[in-house]
mmCIF file with all atom_site columns, C-alpha atoms and ligand atoms in Angstrom:
data_model
loop_
_atom_site.group_PDB
_atom_site.id
_atom_site.type_symbol
_atom_site.label_atom_id
_atom_site.label_alt_id
_atom_site.label_comp_id
_atom_site.label_asym_id
_atom_site.label_entity_id
_atom_site.label_seq_id
_atom_site.pdbx_PDB_ins_code
_atom_site.Cartn_x
_atom_site.Cartn_y
_atom_site.Cartn_z
_atom_site.occupancy
_atom_site.B_iso_or_equiv
_atom_site.pdbx_formal_charge
_atom_site.auth_seq_id
_atom_site.auth_comp_id
_atom_site.auth_asym_id
_atom_site.auth_atom_id
_atom_site.pdbx_PDB_model_num
ATOM   1   C CA . UNK A 1 1   ? -18.542 8.143   14.788  1.00 66.00 ? 7   UNK A CA 1
ATOM   2   C CA . UNK A 1 2   ? -17.267 6.718   11.555  1.00 94.00 ? 8   UNK A CA 1
ATOM   3   C CA . UNK A 1 3   ? -14.747 4.795   9.521   1.00 98.00 ? 9   UNK A CA 1
ATOM   4   C CA . UNK A 1 4   ? -11.286 5.637   8.143   1.00 98.00 ? 10  UNK A CA 1
ATOM   5   C CA . UNK A 1 5   ? -9.568  3.805   5.309   1.00 99.00 ? 11  UNK A CA 1
ATOM   6   C CA . UNK A 1 6   ? -5.762  3.573   5.149   1.00 98.00 ? 12  UNK A CA 1
ATOM   7   C CA . UNK A 1 7   ? -4.351  3.076   1.633   1.00 98.00 ? 13  UNK A CA 1
ATOM   8   C CA . UNK A 1 8   ? -1.070  3.439   -0.259  1.00 98.00 ? 14  UNK A CA 1
ATOM   9   C CA . UNK A 1 9   ? -1.974  2.492   -3.835  1.00 97.00 ? 15  UNK A CA 1
ATOM   10  C CA . UNK A 1 10  ? -4.523  2.809   -6.597  1.00 98.00 ? 16  UNK A CA 1
ATOM   11  C CA . UNK A 1 11  ? -7.491  2.581   -4.252  1.00 98.00 ? 17  UNK A CA 1
ATOM   12  C CA . UNK A 1 12  ? -9.907  0.246   -6.038  1.00 98.00 ? 18  UNK A CA 1
ATOM   13  C CA . UNK A 1 13  ? -10.859 -1.295  -2.669  1.00 98.00 ? 19  UNK A CA 1
ATOM   14  C CA . UNK A 1 14  ? -11.135 2.155   -1.108  1.00 98.00 ? 20  UNK A CA 1
ATOM   15  C CA . UNK A 1 15  ? -13.653 3.144   -3.762  1.00 98.00 ? 21  UNK A CA 1
ATOM   16  C CA . UNK A 1 16  ? -15.976 0.147   -3.346  1.00 98.00 ? 22  UNK A CA 1
ATOM   17  C CA . UNK A 1 17  ? -15.833 0.412   0.457   1.00 98.00 ? 23  UNK A CA 1
ATOM   18  C CA . UNK A 1 18  ? -16.607 4.137   0.435   1.00 98.00 ? 24  UNK A CA 1
ATOM   19  C CA . UNK A 1 19  ? -19.397 3.627   -2.069  1.00 98.00 ? 25  UNK A CA 1
ATOM   20  C CA . UNK A 1 20  ? -21.016 0.732   -0.171  1.00 98.00 ? 26  UNK A CA 1
ATOM   21  C CA . UNK A 1 21  ? -20.746 2.608   3.127   1.00 98.00 ? 27  UNK A CA 1
ATOM   22  C CA . UNK A 1 22  ? -22.926 5.350   1.665   1.00 97.00 ? 28  UNK A CA 1
ATOM   23  C CA . UNK A 1 23  ? -25.475 2.952   0.241   1.00 97.00 ? 29  UNK A CA 1
ATOM   24  C CA . UNK A 1 24  ? -25.804 0.304   2.895   1.00 94.00 ? 30  UNK A CA 1
ATOM   25  C CA . UNK A 1 25  ? -23.755 0.592   6.084   1.00 97.00 ? 31  UNK A CA 1
ATOM   26  C CA . UNK A 1 26  ? -24.822 2.095   9.436   1.00 96.00 ? 32  UNK A CA 1
ATOM   27  C CA . UNK A 1 27  ? -21.512 4.049   9.499   1.00 95.00 ? 33  UNK A CA 1
ATOM   28  C CA . UNK A 1 28  ? -19.822 5.911   6.645   1.00 97.00 ? 34  UNK A CA 1
ATOM   29  C CA . UNK A 1 29  ? -16.267 6.078   5.415   1.00 98.00 ? 35  UNK A CA 1
ATOM   30  C CA . UNK A 1 30  ? -15.387 9.682   6.272   1.00 98.00 ? 36  UNK A CA 1
ATOM   31  C CA . UNK A 1 31  ? -11.595 9.839   6.034   1.00 98.00 ? 37  UNK A CA 1
ATOM   32  C CA . UNK A 1 32  ? -8.722  8.518   3.907   1.00 98.00 ? 38  UNK A CA 1
ATOM   33  C CA . UNK A 1 33  ? -5.273  8.239   5.487   1.00 98.00 ? 39  UNK A CA 1
ATOM   34  C CA . UNK A 1 34  ? -2.589  7.900   2.807   1.00 98.00 ? 40  UNK A CA 1
ATOM   35  C CA . UNK A 1 35  ? 1.169   7.435   3.266   1.00 98.00 ? 41  UNK A CA 1
ATOM   36  C CA . UNK A 1 36  ? 2.170   8.072   -0.377  1.00 98.00 ? 42  UNK A CA 1
ATOM   37  C CA . UNK A 1 37  ? 1.800   11.518  -1.966  1.00 97.00 ? 43  UNK A CA 1
ATOM   38  C CA . UNK A 1 38  ? 0.519   11.128  -5.531  1.00 97.00 ? 44  UNK A CA 1
ATOM   39  C CA . UNK A 1 39  ? -1.101  7.703   -4.927  1.00 98.00 ? 45  UNK A CA 1
ATOM   40  C CA . UNK A 1 40  ? -4.096  7.034   -7.196  1.00 98.00 ? 46  UNK A CA 1
ATOM   41  C CA . UNK A 1 41  ? -6.369  6.577   -4.187  1.00 98.00 ? 47  UNK A CA 1
ATOM   42  C CA . UNK A 1 42  ? -6.143  10.329  -3.459  1.00 98.00 ? 48  UNK A CA 1
ATOM   43  C CA . UNK A 1 43  ? -7.850  11.174  -6.750  1.00 98.00 ? 49  UNK A CA 1
ATOM   44  C CA . UNK A 1 44  ? -10.608 8.689   -6.044  1.00 98.00 ? 50  UNK A CA 1
ATOM   45  C CA . UNK A 1 45  ? -11.225 10.231  -2.613  1.00 98.00 ? 51  UNK A CA 1
ATOM   46  C CA . UNK A 1 46  ? -11.356 13.701  -4.100  1.00 98.00 ? 52  UNK A CA 1
ATOM   47  C CA . UNK A 1 47  ? -13.888 12.545  -6.690  1.00 98.00 ? 53  UNK A CA 1
ATOM   48  C CA . UNK A 1 48  ? -16.051 11.031  -3.915  1.00 98.00 ? 54  UNK A CA 1
ATOM   49  C CA . UNK A 1 49  ? -15.708 14.116  -1.703  1.00 98.00 ? 55  UNK A CA 1
ATOM   50  C CA . UNK A 1 50  ? -13.996 12.210  1.118   1.00 98.00 ? 56  UNK A CA 1
ATOM   51  C CA . UNK A 1 51  ? -11.395 14.161  3.125   1.00 98.00 ? 57  UNK A CA 1
ATOM   52  C CA . UNK A 1 52  ? -7.827  12.909  2.816   1.00 98.00 ? 58  UNK A CA 1
ATOM   53  C CA . UNK A 1 53  ? -4.834  13.314  5.101   1.00 98.00 ? 59  UNK A CA 1
ATOM   54  C CA . UNK A 1 54  ? -1.435  12.315  3.697   1.00 98.00 ? 60  UNK A CA 1
ATOM   55  C CA . UNK A 1 55  ? 1.165   11.557  6.356   1.00 98.00 ? 61  UNK A CA 1
ATOM   56  C CA . UNK A 1 56  ? 4.591   10.437  5.166   1.00 97.00 ? 62  UNK A CA 1
ATOM   57  C CA . UNK A 1 57  ? 6.540   8.272   7.660   1.00 97.00 ? 63  UNK A CA 1
ATOM   58  C CA . UNK A 1 58  ? 9.951   9.678   6.761   1.00 97.00 ? 64  UNK A CA 1
ATOM   59  C CA . UNK A 1 59  ? 8.852   13.093  8.032   1.00 97.00 ? 65  UNK A CA 1
ATOM   60  C CA . UNK A 1 60  ? 8.643   11.671  11.573  1.00 98.00 ? 66  UNK A CA 1
ATOM   61  C CA . UNK A 1 61  ? 11.388  10.755  14.021  1.00 97.00 ? 67  UNK A CA 1
ATOM   62  C CA . UNK A 1 62  ? 10.156  7.186   14.420  1.00 97.00 ? 68  UNK A CA 1
ATOM   63  C CA . UNK A 1 63  ? 7.149   4.920   13.918  1.00 97.00 ? 69  UNK A CA 1
ATOM   64  C CA . UNK A 1 64  ? 5.587   5.827   17.278  1.00 97.00 ? 70  UNK A CA 1
ATOM   65  C CA . UNK A 1 65  ? 5.632   9.559   16.383  1.00 98.00 ? 71  UNK A CA 1
ATOM   66  C CA . UNK A 1 66  ? 4.218   8.788   12.938  1.00 98.00 ? 72  UNK A CA 1
ATOM   67  C CA . UNK A 1 67  ? 1.363   6.793   14.447  1.00 98.00 ? 73  UNK A CA 1
ATOM   68  C CA . UNK A 1 68  ? 0.713   9.472   17.094  1.00 98.00 ? 74  UNK A CA 1
ATOM   69  C CA . UNK A 1 69  ? 0.164   11.939  14.251  1.00 98.00 ? 75  UNK A CA 1
ATOM   70  C CA . UNK A 1 70  ? -2.263  9.481   12.612  1.00 98.00 ? 76  UNK A CA 1
ATOM   71  C CA . UNK A 1 71  ? -4.007  8.925   15.931  1.00 98.00 ? 77  UNK A CA 1
ATOM   72  C CA . UNK A 1 72  ? -4.652  12.596  16.590  1.00 98.00 ? 78  UNK A CA 1
ATOM   73  C CA . UNK A 1 73  ? -6.116  12.912  13.066  1.00 98.00 ? 79  UNK A CA 1
ATOM   74  C CA . UNK A 1 74  ? -8.372  9.915   13.702  1.00 98.00 ? 80  UNK A CA 1
ATOM   75  C CA . UNK A 1 75  ? -9.557  11.427  16.986  1.00 98.00 ? 81  UNK A CA 1
ATOM   76  C CA . UNK A 1 76  ? -10.238 14.750  15.307  1.00 97.00 ? 82  UNK A CA 1
ATOM   77  C CA . UNK A 1 77  ? -12.527 12.963  12.823  1.00 97.00 ? 83  UNK A CA 1
ATOM   78  C CA . UNK A 1 78  ? -14.210 10.788  15.488  1.00 97.00 ? 84  UNK A CA 1
ATOM   79  C CA . UNK A 1 79  ? -13.027 7.566   13.853  1.00 98.00 ? 85  UNK A CA 1
ATOM   80  C CA . UNK A 1 80  ? -14.214 4.293   15.377  1.00 97.00 ? 86  UNK A CA 1
ATOM   81  C CA . UNK A 1 81  ? -13.129 1.701   12.808  1.00 98.00 ? 87  UNK A CA 1
ATOM   82  C CA . UNK A 1 82  ? -10.091 1.440   10.500  1.00 98.00 ? 88  UNK A CA 1
ATOM   83  C CA . UNK A 1 83  ? -10.080 -0.500  7.227   1.00 98.00 ? 89  UNK A CA 1
ATOM   84  C CA . UNK A 1 84  ? -6.717  -1.173  5.607   1.00 98.00 ? 90  UNK A CA 1
ATOM   85  C CA . UNK A 1 85  ? -7.041  -1.340  1.829   1.00 98.00 ? 91  UNK A CA 1
ATOM   86  C CA . UNK A 1 86  ? -3.652  -1.820  0.193   1.00 97.00 ? 92  UNK A CA 1
ATOM   87  C CA . UNK A 1 87  ? -1.878  0.018   3.038   1.00 97.00 ? 93  UNK A CA 1
ATOM   88  C CA . UNK A 1 88  ? 1.617   -1.412  2.734   1.00 93.00 ? 94  UNK A CA 1
ATOM   89  C CA . UNK A 1 89  ? 2.835   -0.882  6.309   1.00 95.00 ? 95  UNK A CA 1
ATOM   90  C CA . UNK A 1 90  ? 2.755   -2.778  9.547   1.00 96.00 ? 96  UNK A CA 1
ATOM   91  C CA . UNK A 1 91  ? 0.446   -1.277  12.190  1.00 98.00 ? 97  UNK A CA 1
ATOM   92  C CA . UNK A 1 92  ? 2.411   -0.539  15.386  1.00 97.00 ? 98  UNK A CA 1
ATOM   93  C CA . UNK A 1 93  ? 1.525   -0.637  19.100  1.00 98.00 ? 99  UNK A CA 1
ATOM   94  C CA . UNK A 1 94  ? 0.265   2.986   19.194  1.00 98.00 ? 100 UNK A CA 1
ATOM   95  C CA . UNK A 1 95  ? -2.627  2.305   16.819  1.00 98.00 ? 101 UNK A CA 1
ATOM   96  C CA . UNK A 1 96  ? -3.185  -1.285  17.972  1.00 98.00 ? 102 UNK A CA 1
ATOM   97  C CA . UNK A 1 97  ? -3.713  -0.118  21.551  1.00 98.00 ? 103 UNK A CA 1
ATOM   98  C CA . UNK A 1 98  ? -5.976  2.769   20.519  1.00 98.00 ? 104 UNK A CA 1
ATOM   99  C CA . UNK A 1 99  ? -8.134  0.542   18.258  1.00 98.00 ? 105 UNK A CA 1
ATOM   100 C CA . UNK A 1 100 ? -8.222  -2.948  19.800  1.00 97.00 ? 106 UNK A CA 1
ATOM   101 C CA . UNK A 1 101 ? -9.905  -5.324  17.281  1.00 97.00 ? 107 UNK A CA 1
ATOM   102 C CA . UNK A 1 102 ? -11.202 -2.386  15.324  1.00 98.00 ? 108 UNK A CA 1
ATOM   103 C CA . UNK A 1 103 ? -8.687  -2.613  12.450  1.00 98.00 ? 109 UNK A CA 1
ATOM   104 C CA . UNK A 1 104 ? -9.439  -4.887  9.484   1.00 98.00 ? 110 UNK A CA 1
ATOM   105 C CA . UNK A 1 105 ? -7.336  -5.783  6.457   1.00 98.00 ? 111 UNK A CA 1
ATOM   106 C CA . UNK A 1 106 ? -7.880  -7.354  3.055   1.00 98.00 ? 112 UNK A CA 1
ATOM   107 C CA . UNK A 1 107 ? -5.146  -9.668  1.818   1.00 98.00 ? 113 UNK A CA 1
ATOM   108 C CA . UNK A 1 108 ? -4.938  -11.168 -1.703  1.00 98.00 ? 114 UNK A CA 1
ATOM   109 C CA . UNK A 1 109 ? -4.409  -14.833 -0.729  1.00 98.00 ? 115 UNK A CA 1
ATOM   110 C CA . UNK A 1 110 ? -5.997  -17.563 1.349   1.00 98.00 ? 116 UNK A CA 1
ATOM   111 C CA . UNK A 1 111 ? -4.089  -16.875 4.581   1.00 98.00 ? 117 UNK A CA 1
ATOM   112 C CA . UNK A 1 112 ? -1.976  -18.253 6.131   1.00 98.00 ? 118 UNK A CA 1
ATOM   113 C CA . UNK A 1 113 ? -0.575  -18.979 2.652   1.00 98.00 ? 119 UNK A CA 1
ATOM   114 C CA . UNK A 1 114 ? 1.454   -16.227 0.987   1.00 98.00 ? 120 UNK A CA 1
ATOM   115 C CA . UNK A 1 115 ? 1.688   -13.622 3.722   1.00 97.00 ? 121 UNK A CA 1
ATOM   116 C CA . UNK A 1 116 ? 3.338   -10.250 3.062   1.00 96.00 ? 122 UNK A CA 1
ATOM   117 C CA . UNK A 1 117 ? 3.952   -8.463  -0.217  1.00 95.00 ? 123 UNK A CA 1
ATOM   118 C CA . UNK A 1 118 ? 3.341   -9.803  -3.744  1.00 97.00 ? 124 UNK A CA 1
ATOM   119 C CA . UNK A 1 119 ? 0.947   -12.522 -2.587  1.00 98.00 ? 125 UNK A CA 1
ATOM   120 C CA . UNK A 1 120 ? -0.605  -13.019 -6.044  1.00 98.00 ? 126 UNK A CA 1
ATOM   121 C CA . UNK A 1 121 ? 2.808   -13.410 -7.692  1.00 98.00 ? 127 UNK A CA 1
ATOM   122 C CA . UNK A 1 122 ? 3.872   -15.852 -4.961  1.00 98.00 ? 128 UNK A CA 1
ATOM   123 C CA . UNK A 1 123 ? 0.742   -17.973 -5.515  1.00 98.00 ? 129 UNK A CA 1
ATOM   124 C CA . UNK A 1 124 ? 1.444   -18.118 -9.273  1.00 98.00 ? 130 UNK A CA 1
ATOM   125 C CA . UNK A 1 125 ? 5.087   -19.046 -8.720  1.00 98.00 ? 131 UNK A CA 1
ATOM   126 C CA . UNK A 1 126 ? 4.168   -21.750 -6.231  1.00 98.00 ? 132 UNK A CA 1
ATOM   127 C CA . UNK A 1 127 ? 1.733   -23.260 -8.720  1.00 98.00 ? 133 UNK A CA 1
ATOM   128 C CA . UNK A 1 128 ? -1.330  -23.500 -6.455  1.00 98.00 ? 134 UNK A CA 1
ATOM   129 C CA . UNK A 1 129 ? -4.636  -24.432 -8.154  1.00 98.00 ? 135 UNK A CA 1
ATOM   130 C CA . UNK A 1 130 ? -6.615  -22.244 -5.772  1.00 98.00 ? 136 UNK A CA 1
ATOM   131 C CA . UNK A 1 131 ? -5.751  -18.944 -4.209  1.00 98.00 ? 137 UNK A CA 1
ATOM   132 C CA . UNK A 1 132 ? -8.177  -16.325 -2.913  1.00 98.00 ? 138 UNK A CA 1
ATOM   133 C CA . UNK A 1 133 ? -8.897  -13.433 -0.630  1.00 98.00 ? 139 UNK A CA 1
ATOM   134 C CA . UNK A 1 134 ? -8.916  -13.032 3.160   1.00 98.00 ? 140 UNK A CA 1
ATOM   135 C CA . UNK A 1 135 ? -10.439 -10.397 5.437   1.00 98.00 ? 141 UNK A CA 1
ATOM   136 C CA . UNK A 1 136 ? -8.777  -10.495 8.858   1.00 98.00 ? 142 UNK A CA 1
ATOM   137 C CA . UNK A 1 137 ? -8.313  -8.529  12.056  1.00 98.00 ? 143 UNK A CA 1
ATOM   138 C CA . UNK A 1 138 ? -4.999  -6.761  12.458  1.00 98.00 ? 144 UNK A CA 1
ATOM   139 C CA . UNK A 1 139 ? -2.635  -7.861  15.199  1.00 96.00 ? 145 UNK A CA 1
ATOM   140 C CA . UNK A 1 140 ? 1.088   -7.181  15.652  1.00 94.00 ? 146 UNK A CA 1
ATOM   141 C CA . UNK A 1 141 ? 2.228   -9.635  12.928  1.00 94.00 ? 147 UNK A CA 1
ATOM   142 C CA . UNK A 1 142 ? 2.348   -9.493  9.139   1.00 94.00 ? 148 UNK A CA 1
ATOM   143 C CA . UNK A 1 143 ? -1.010  -10.884 7.939   1.00 96.00 ? 149 UNK A CA 1
ATOM   144 C CA . UNK A 1 144 ? -1.334  -13.082 11.036  1.00 96.00 ? 150 UNK A CA 1
ATOM   145 C CA . UNK A 1 145 ? -4.487  -11.708 12.725  1.00 97.00 ? 151 UNK A CA 1
ATOM   146 C CA . UNK A 1 146 ? -7.658  -13.774 13.238  1.00 97.00 ? 152 UNK A CA 1
ATOM   147 C CA . UNK A 1 147 ? -9.504  -14.527 10.006  1.00 98.00 ? 153 UNK A CA 1
ATOM   148 C CA . UNK A 1 148 ? -13.004 -13.068 9.566   1.00 98.00 ? 154 UNK A CA 1
ATOM   149 C CA . UNK A 1 149 ? -13.872 -14.382 6.091   1.00 98.00 ? 155 UNK A CA 1
ATOM   150 C CA . UNK A 1 150 ? -12.301 -15.853 2.955   1.00 98.00 ? 156 UNK A CA 1
ATOM   151 C CA . UNK A 1 151 ? -13.212 -16.630 -0.649  1.00 98.00 ? 157 UNK A CA 1
ATOM   152 C CA . UNK A 1 152 ? -11.346 -18.875 -3.091  1.00 98.00 ? 158 UNK A CA 1
ATOM   153 C CA . UNK A 1 153 ? -10.214 -17.970 -6.617  1.00 98.00 ? 159 UNK A CA 1
ATOM   154 C CA . UNK A 1 154 ? -9.350  -20.664 -9.191  1.00 98.00 ? 160 UNK A CA 1
ATOM   155 C CA . UNK A 1 155 ? -5.905  -20.370 -10.790 1.00 98.00 ? 161 UNK A CA 1
ATOM   156 C CA . UNK A 1 156 ? -6.117  -21.485 -14.408 1.00 98.00 ? 162 UNK A CA 1
ATOM   157 C CA . UNK A 1 157 ? -3.099  -22.847 -16.322 1.00 96.00 ? 163 UNK A CA 1
ATOM   158 C CA . UNK A 1 158 ? -2.892  -19.822 -18.615 1.00 97.00 ? 164 UNK A CA 1
ATOM   159 C CA . UNK A 1 159 ? -3.249  -17.222 -15.851 1.00 98.00 ? 165 UNK A CA 1
ATOM   160 C CA . UNK A 1 160 ? -0.678  -14.429 -15.788 1.00 98.00 ? 166 UNK A CA 1
ATOM   161 C CA . UNK A 1 161 ? -0.049  -11.943 -12.986 1.00 98.00 ? 167 UNK A CA 1
ATOM   162 C CA . UNK A 1 162 ? -2.375  -9.574  -14.792 1.00 98.00 ? 168 UNK A CA 1
ATOM   163 C CA . UNK A 1 163 ? -5.304  -11.975 -15.286 1.00 98.00 ? 169 UNK A CA 1
ATOM   164 C CA . UNK A 1 164 ? -5.041  -13.455 -11.790 1.00 98.00 ? 170 UNK A CA 1
ATOM   165 C CA . UNK A 1 165 ? -4.823  -9.995  -10.200 1.00 98.00 ? 171 UNK A CA 1
ATOM   166 C CA . UNK A 1 166 ? -8.038  -9.046  -12.016 1.00 98.00 ? 172 UNK A CA 1
ATOM   167 C CA . UNK A 1 167 ? -9.837  -12.134 -10.713 1.00 98.00 ? 173 UNK A CA 1
ATOM   168 C CA . UNK A 1 168 ? -8.554  -11.663 -7.154  1.00 98.00 ? 174 UNK A CA 1
ATOM   169 C CA . UNK A 1 169 ? -9.514  -7.999  -7.094  1.00 98.00 ? 175 UNK A CA 1
ATOM   170 C CA . UNK A 1 170 ? -12.980 -8.753  -8.454  1.00 98.00 ? 176 UNK A CA 1
ATOM   171 C CA . UNK A 1 171 ? -13.498 -11.062 -5.466  1.00 98.00 ? 177 UNK A CA 1
ATOM   172 C CA . UNK A 1 172 ? -11.984 -8.523  -3.043  1.00 98.00 ? 178 UNK A CA 1
ATOM   173 C CA . UNK A 1 173 ? -14.426 -5.853  -4.203  1.00 98.00 ? 179 UNK A CA 1
ATOM   174 C CA . UNK A 1 174 ? -17.297 -8.103  -3.238  1.00 98.00 ? 180 UNK A CA 1
ATOM   175 C CA . UNK A 1 175 ? -15.960 -9.804  -0.110  1.00 98.00 ? 181 UNK A CA 1
ATOM   176 C CA . UNK A 1 176 ? -14.514 -6.792  1.736   1.00 98.00 ? 182 UNK A CA 1
ATOM   177 C CA . UNK A 1 177 ? -17.571 -4.480  1.700   1.00 98.00 ? 183 UNK A CA 1
ATOM   178 C CA . UNK A 1 178 ? -19.904 -7.409  2.448   1.00 98.00 ? 184 UNK A CA 1
ATOM   179 C CA . UNK A 1 179 ? -17.830 -8.607  5.384   1.00 98.00 ? 185 UNK A CA 1
ATOM   180 C CA . UNK A 1 180 ? -17.643 -5.127  6.908   1.00 98.00 ? 186 UNK A CA 1
ATOM   181 C CA . UNK A 1 181 ? -21.389 -4.691  6.438   1.00 98.00 ? 187 UNK A CA 1
ATOM   182 C CA . UNK A 1 182 ? -22.052 -8.001  8.198   1.00 98.00 ? 188 UNK A CA 1
ATOM   183 C CA . UNK A 1 183 ? -19.741 -7.092  11.094  1.00 97.00 ? 189 UNK A CA 1
ATOM   184 C CA . UNK A 1 184 ? -21.268 -3.648  11.525  1.00 97.00 ? 190 UNK A CA 1
ATOM   185 C CA . UNK A 1 185 ? -24.781 -5.057  11.567  1.00 96.00 ? 191 UNK A CA 1
ATOM   186 C CA . UNK A 1 186 ? -24.088 -8.104  13.761  1.00 96.00 ? 192 UNK A CA 1
ATOM   187 C CA . UNK A 1 187 ? -24.693 -10.607 10.942  1.00 96.00 ? 193 UNK A CA 1
ATOM   188 C CA . UNK A 1 188 ? -21.308 -12.107 11.744  1.00 94.00 ? 194 UNK A CA 1
ATOM   189 C CA . UNK A 1 189 ? -19.912 -12.093 15.279  1.00 93.00 ? 195 UNK A CA 1
ATOM   190 C CA . UNK A 1 190 ? -17.521 -9.424  16.466  1.00 94.00 ? 196 UNK A CA 1
ATOM   191 C CA . UNK A 1 191 ? -14.044 -10.366 17.707  1.00 92.00 ? 197 UNK A CA 1
ATOM   192 C CA . UNK A 1 192 ? -14.576 -12.405 20.910  1.00 90.00 ? 198 UNK A CA 1
ATOM   193 C CA . UNK A 1 193 ? -12.738 -9.947  23.186  1.00 89.00 ? 199 UNK A CA 1
ATOM   194 C CA . UNK A 1 194 ? -14.962 -7.070  22.011  1.00 89.00 ? 200 UNK A CA 1
ATOM   195 C CA . UNK A 1 195 ? -18.139 -9.146  22.474  1.00 71.00 ? 201 UNK A CA 1
ATOM   196 C CA . UNK A 1 196 ? -17.016 -10.085 26.007  1.00 72.00 ? 202 UNK A CA 1
ATOM   197 C CA . UNK A 1 197 ? -16.206 -6.508  27.060  1.00 71.00 ? 203 UNK A CA 1
ATOM   198 C CA . UNK A 1 198 ? -19.491 -5.106  25.706  1.00 61.00 ? 204 UNK A CA 1
ATOM   199 C CA . UNK A 1 199 ? -21.689 -7.970  26.860  1.00 51.00 ? 205 UNK A CA 1
HETATM 200 C C1 . GAR B 2 .   ? -5.233  -5.270  -2.961  1.00 76.81 ? 305 GAR B C1 1
HETATM 201 O O1 . GAR B 2 .   ? -5.205  -6.364  -3.841  1.00 76.81 ? 305 GAR B O1 1
HETATM 202 C C2 . GAR B 2 .   ? -4.966  -5.711  -1.533  1.00 76.81 ? 305 GAR B C2 1
HETATM 203 O O2 . GAR B 2 .   ? -5.466  -6.983  -1.248  1.00 76.81 ? 305 GAR B O2 1
HETATM 204 C C3 . GAR B 2 .   ? -3.461  -5.688  -1.495  1.00 76.81 ? 305 GAR B C3 1
HETATM 205 O O3 . GAR B 2 .   ? -3.119  -4.518  -2.181  1.00 76.81 ? 305 GAR B O3 1
HETATM 206 C C4 . GAR B 2 .   ? -4.064  -4.322  -3.237  1.00 76.81 ? 305 GAR B C4 1
HETATM 207 C C5 . GAR B 2 .   ? -4.488  -2.873  -3.244  1.00 76.81 ? 305 GAR B C5 1
HETATM 208 O O4 . GAR B 2 .   ? -5.254  -2.588  -4.388  1.00 76.81 ? 305 GAR B O4 1
HETATM 209 N N1 . GAR B 2 .   ? -2.982  -5.685  -0.148  1.00 76.81 ? 305 GAR B N1 1
HETATM 210 C C6 . GAR B 2 .   ? -1.914  -6.372  0.270   1.00 76.81 ? 305 GAR B C6 1
HETATM 211 O O5 . GAR B 2 .   ? -1.199  -7.011  -0.470  1.00 76.81 ? 305 GAR B O5 1
HETATM 212 C C7 . GAR B 2 .   ? -1.649  -6.293  1.777   1.00 76.81 ? 305 GAR B C7 1
HETATM 213 N N2 . GAR B 2 .   ? -0.649  -7.213  2.176   1.00 76.81 ? 305 GAR B N2 1
HETATM 214 P P1 . GAR B 2 .   ? -6.144  -1.270  -4.456  1.00 76.81 ? 305 GAR B P1 1
HETATM 215 O O6 . GAR B 2 .   ? -5.219  -0.089  -4.123  1.00 76.81 ? 305 GAR B O6 1
HETATM 216 O O7 . GAR B 2 .   ? -6.609  -1.204  -5.885  1.00 76.81 ? 305 GAR B O7 1
HETATM 217 O O8 . GAR B 2 .   ? -7.272  -1.414  -3.481  1.00 76.81 ? 305 GAR B O8 1
#
């Protein structure tokens, strides 16, 4: 049993997660699901020798059919956990029901502030002094699931989108793999409904 990462973009989080899983975790990242042909993350996966499956939503009749195709791929690979890493789509009921409290996400703000897309830009525009990074469970909303861990990032007066993105991503690359490691090894508690059903 192992872990799949879902990603749409450049894949810097994918790479640190995959790398840490090999070094430290009791389960490895063994599959990349990508929804965007040509995304940078695909090259990273190839370099690391991790199998990739690219499934494009517009090739399916509806979201349920799209997620059924993902689900059968996940079952084929024996996937137990899903980590979203810059996967820019809402997870629907098909995957939520198949993986209850087994889907995590990284979001580039201190939730519940700045949910949705362009969170770093929104934080800059709002003029907050602190923003940060959140790892949370996925539920049916947009960045609304229970928070697992967070880390702050200071916004300095001369920060631009570029400099703040660098700082936020630096923190993401540390927080996300560490949080997953702690969850997988029981160093931080599992989601309460999973603990109850297994205990
Ligand atoms: C990351 O900063 C991640 O937090 C963000 O996309 C970026 C992906 O970068 N995700 C969201 O905004 C989700 N709402 P990466 O492809 O280099 O890992």
